[in-house]
Coordinates of C-alpha atoms in Angstrom, one line a residue:
Chain A
G1 CA -25.5 -0.4 21.6
I2 CA -22.6 1.6 20.0
Q3 CA -23.1 5.3 19.5
V4 CA -21.7 7.0 16.3
E5 CA -21.6 10.8 16.2
Q6 CA -20.6 12.8 13.2
S7 CA -19.6 16.5 13.0
P8 CA -20.3 19.0 11.8
P9 CA -24.0 18.2 11.1
D10 CA -24.1 20.7 8.2
L11 CA -21.4 22.2 6.1
I12 CA -21.6 24.8 3.3
L13 CA -18.5 25.2 1.1
Q14 CA -17.5 27.2 -1.9
E15 CA -16.2 25.1 -4.8
G16 CA -12.5 24.5 -4.5
A17 CA -12.4 24.6 -0.7
N18 CA -11.1 21.8 1.5
S19 CA -13.0 20.2 4.4
T20 CA -12.6 17.6 7.2
L21 CA -15.5 15.5 8.5
R22 CA -15.3 13.7 11.8
C23 CA -16.8 10.4 13.0
N24 CA -16.6 9.5 16.7
F25 CA -17.7 6.1 18.0
S26 CA -18.2 4.8 21.5
D27 CA -16.8 1.3 21.3
S28 CA -14.1 -0.8 19.5
V29 CA -15.1 -1.5 15.9
N30 CA -14.1 -4.2 13.4
N31 CA -15.4 -2.4 10.4
L32 CA -15.7 1.3 9.5
Q33 CA -17.0 2.6 6.2
W34 CA -17.5 6.0 4.8
F35 CA -20.5 6.5 2.4
H36 CA -21.7 9.4 0.3
Q37 CA -25.5 9.5 -0.2
N38 CA -26.3 11.5 -3.3
P39 CA -29.6 13.5 -3.7
W40 CA -31.3 10.4 -5.3
G41 CA -30.6 8.3 -2.2
Q42 CA -27.8 6.1 -3.6
L43 CA -25.3 5.2 -0.9
I44 CA -21.9 5.1 -2.5
N45 CA -19.1 3.4 -0.7
L46 CA -16.1 5.7 -0.4
F47 CA -13.8 3.8 2.0
Y48 CA -13.6 0.6 4.0
I49 CA -11.2 1.7 6.7
P50 CA -11.2 0.0 10.1
S51 CA -7.8 1.5 10.7
G52 CA -5.0 3.4 9.0
T53 CA -5.1 5.9 6.1
K54 CA -6.4 5.5 2.6
Q55 CA -6.6 7.9 -0.3
N56 CA -8.7 7.9 -3.5
G57 CA -8.3 11.0 -5.7
R58 CA -9.5 14.1 -3.9
L59 CA -10.7 12.1 -0.9
S60 CA -8.8 10.5 1.9
A61 CA -9.7 9.0 5.2
T62 CA -7.9 8.2 8.5
T63 CA -9.2 5.9 11.3
V64 CA -7.5 5.9 14.7
A65 CA -9.1 2.9 16.2
T66 CA -7.4 3.2 19.6
E67 CA -8.9 6.7 20.0
R68 CA -12.3 5.8 18.4
Y69 CA -12.5 8.3 15.6
S70 CA -12.2 8.6 11.9
L71 CA -11.7 11.6 9.6
L72 CA -12.7 12.1 6.0
Y73 CA -10.9 14.8 4.1
I74 CA -12.3 16.3 0.9
S75 CA -10.0 18.5 -1.0
S76 CA -10.8 20.9 -3.9
S77 CA -14.5 20.3 -3.4
Q78 CA -16.8 20.2 -6.4
T79 CA -20.6 20.7 -6.6
T80 CA -20.9 17.0 -7.2
D81 CA -19.6 16.3 -3.7
S82 CA -22.9 17.7 -2.3
G83 CA -25.0 15.2 -0.4
V84 CA -24.9 13.5 3.0
Y85 CA -21.8 11.7 4.3
F86 CA -22.2 8.8 6.7
C87 CA -19.7 6.8 8.6
A88 CA -20.9 3.3 9.6
V89 CA -19.4 0.7 11.9
N90 CA -19.7 -3.0 13.0
T91 CA -18.6 -4.2 16.4
G92 CA -17.5 -7.6 17.4
T93 CA -19.2 -10.4 15.5
A94 CA -22.4 -8.4 15.0
S95 CA -23.8 -8.2 11.5
K96 CA -25.4 -4.9 12.3
L97 CA -23.8 -2.0 10.5
T98 CA -24.7 1.1 12.6
F99 CA -24.7 4.4 10.8
G100 CA -23.6 7.7 12.2
T101 CA -25.7 10.8 12.4
G102 CA -24.4 12.1 9.0
T103 CA -22.9 15.4 7.7
R104 CA -24.9 17.2 5.1
L105 CA -22.5 19.0 2.7
Q106 CA -23.5 21.6 0.2
V107 CA -20.9 22.9 -2.3
T108 CA -21.8 26.1 -4.0
L109 CA -20.3 27.8 -7.1
Chain B
D1 CA -20.6 -7.3 -11.5
T2 CA -20.1 -5.1 -8.4
E3 CA -23.7 -3.9 -8.0
V4 CA -26.7 -4.5 -5.9
T5 CA -29.9 -4.0 -8.0
Q6 CA -33.2 -3.0 -6.4
T7 CA -36.6 -2.9 -8.0
P8 CA -38.8 -1.0 -8.3
K9 CA -37.1 2.4 -7.8
H10 CA -40.4 4.0 -6.8
L11 CA -43.6 2.4 -5.4
V12 CA -46.9 4.0 -4.3
M13 CA -49.3 1.6 -2.5
G14 CA -52.5 1.8 -0.6
M15 CA -52.8 0.6 2.9
T16 CA -54.7 -2.6 1.8
N17 CA -52.3 -3.5 -1.0
K18 CA -49.7 -6.3 -1.0
K19 CA -46.5 -5.6 -2.8
S20 CA -42.9 -6.8 -2.9
L21 CA -39.5 -5.2 -3.1
K22 CA -36.7 -7.1 -4.8
C23 CA -33.0 -7.0 -4.4
E24 CA -30.3 -8.9 -6.4
Q25 CA -26.6 -9.3 -6.2
H26 CA -24.1 -11.4 -8.2
M27 CA -20.9 -10.7 -6.2
G28 CA -21.1 -14.0 -4.3
H29 CA -21.8 -12.2 -1.0
R30 CA -23.3 -14.5 1.6
A31 CA -24.9 -11.8 3.8
M32 CA -27.8 -9.6 2.7
Y33 CA -29.6 -6.8 4.5
W34 CA -32.7 -4.6 4.5
Y35 CA -32.4 -1.1 5.8
K36 CA -35.1 1.6 6.2
Q37 CA -34.3 5.3 5.9
K38 CA -36.7 8.1 6.8
A39 CA -36.1 11.6 5.5
K40 CA -33.1 13.4 7.0
K41 CA -32.2 10.3 9.2
P42 CA -29.5 7.7 8.9
P43 CA -30.5 4.2 7.6
E44 CA -31.7 1.8 10.2
L45 CA -31.3 -2.0 10.0
M46 CA -34.4 -4.1 9.6
F47 CA -33.2 -7.6 8.7
V48 CA -30.0 -9.6 8.2
Y49 CA -29.8 -12.8 6.2
S50 CA -26.6 -14.8 6.5
Y51 CA -26.1 -17.9 4.3
E52 CA -29.8 -17.5 3.3
K53 CA -31.1 -17.8 6.9
L54 CA -32.6 -14.9 8.8
S55 CA -30.1 -14.0 11.5
I56 CA -31.3 -10.6 12.8
N57 CA -34.8 -9.1 12.9
E58 CA -34.7 -5.7 14.5
S59 CA -38.2 -6.0 16.0
V60 CA -39.8 -5.1 12.7
P61 CA -43.6 -5.3 12.5
S62 CA -45.0 -8.4 10.9
R63 CA -46.5 -6.3 8.0
F64 CA -42.9 -6.5 6.7
S65 CA -41.9 -10.1 5.7
P66 CA -38.5 -10.8 4.3
E67 CA -37.6 -13.7 2.1
C68 CA -34.3 -15.0 0.8
P69 CA -35.0 -17.5 -2.0
N70 CA -31.3 -18.1 -2.8
S71 CA -27.9 -16.6 -2.2
S72 CA -28.4 -13.9 -4.8
L73 CA -31.9 -12.7 -4.1
L74 CA -33.6 -10.9 -1.2
N75 CA -37.3 -9.9 -1.2
L76 CA -39.3 -7.8 1.2
H77 CA -43.0 -8.5 1.1
L78 CA -45.3 -5.7 2.2
H79 CA -48.9 -6.0 3.5
A80 CA -51.2 -3.6 5.2
L81 CA -48.7 -0.9 5.6
Q82 CA -49.3 2.5 7.3
P83 CA -48.5 5.9 6.0
E84 CA -45.6 6.2 8.5
D85 CA -44.0 3.3 6.7
S86 CA -43.3 5.6 3.8
A87 CA -39.5 5.7 3.4
L88 CA -36.5 4.8 1.3
Y89 CA -35.8 1.0 1.6
L90 CA -32.2 0.0 1.0
C91 CA -30.8 -3.4 0.3
A92 CA -27.1 -4.2 0.9
S93 CA -24.8 -7.2 0.7
S94 CA -21.4 -8.1 2.1
Q95 CA -19.0 -11.0 1.8
L96 CA -18.9 -11.5 5.5
V97 CA -19.7 -9.6 8.7
N98 CA -16.6 -7.5 8.8
Y99 CA -16.1 -6.8 5.2
G100 CA -17.3 -3.8 3.2
Y101 CA -21.0 -3.4 2.5
T102 CA -22.4 -2.6 -1.0
F103 CA -25.8 -0.9 -1.1
G104 CA -28.4 -0.7 -3.8
S105 CA -30.0 2.5 -5.0
G106 CA -33.1 1.9 -2.9
T107 CA -36.9 1.8 -3.4
R108 CA -38.7 5.0 -2.5
L109 CA -42.0 3.8 -1.0
T110 CA -45.0 6.0 -0.5
V111 CA -48.0 4.5 1.4
V112 CA -51.3 6.4 0.8

């Protein structure tokens, strides 16, 4: 099956700093999503981005499908950005959304 | 309504109990999913329902029994679970295979 690796695994930032999270995948994908899992377990959809670039406030994402990676940018980080960030992908006609290994982000004051 | 609602939020059950987890969506999505997430791990797929029919079972033990009574509801029936089944159980839905998934807030299950 497809392999989805995220880096870095852990990240500690001071409030106000910027960061880039990376997602590498081993095969062509039809769907790629970025999620933020808050400390209570809720998975919040950030972006549906199988290709191209999207922005939503302080967050933006870019997927380069031909090179099999996606980037999530967080600018001016806030403590509420803390949690785990997952990318997840579908391949072909499969209904199986496969999650990456995750990046655990802690934003401190 | 753009939510997936899961109940209960927390559940503690003994190994001989029978319980059910419930999931509901009113977005008109035709695919629904159960995922299991252990601590500090990514969610792992358990079951996929497409147009109310089970289309994927990821070799899940029979003590987990899914049910899709209609296009808005998804249940997960639990029986004779083991302590290692303690986890966060997440429900999700999507319009079609290659559209965005929406997740519920999960049921945190503890088996004692």
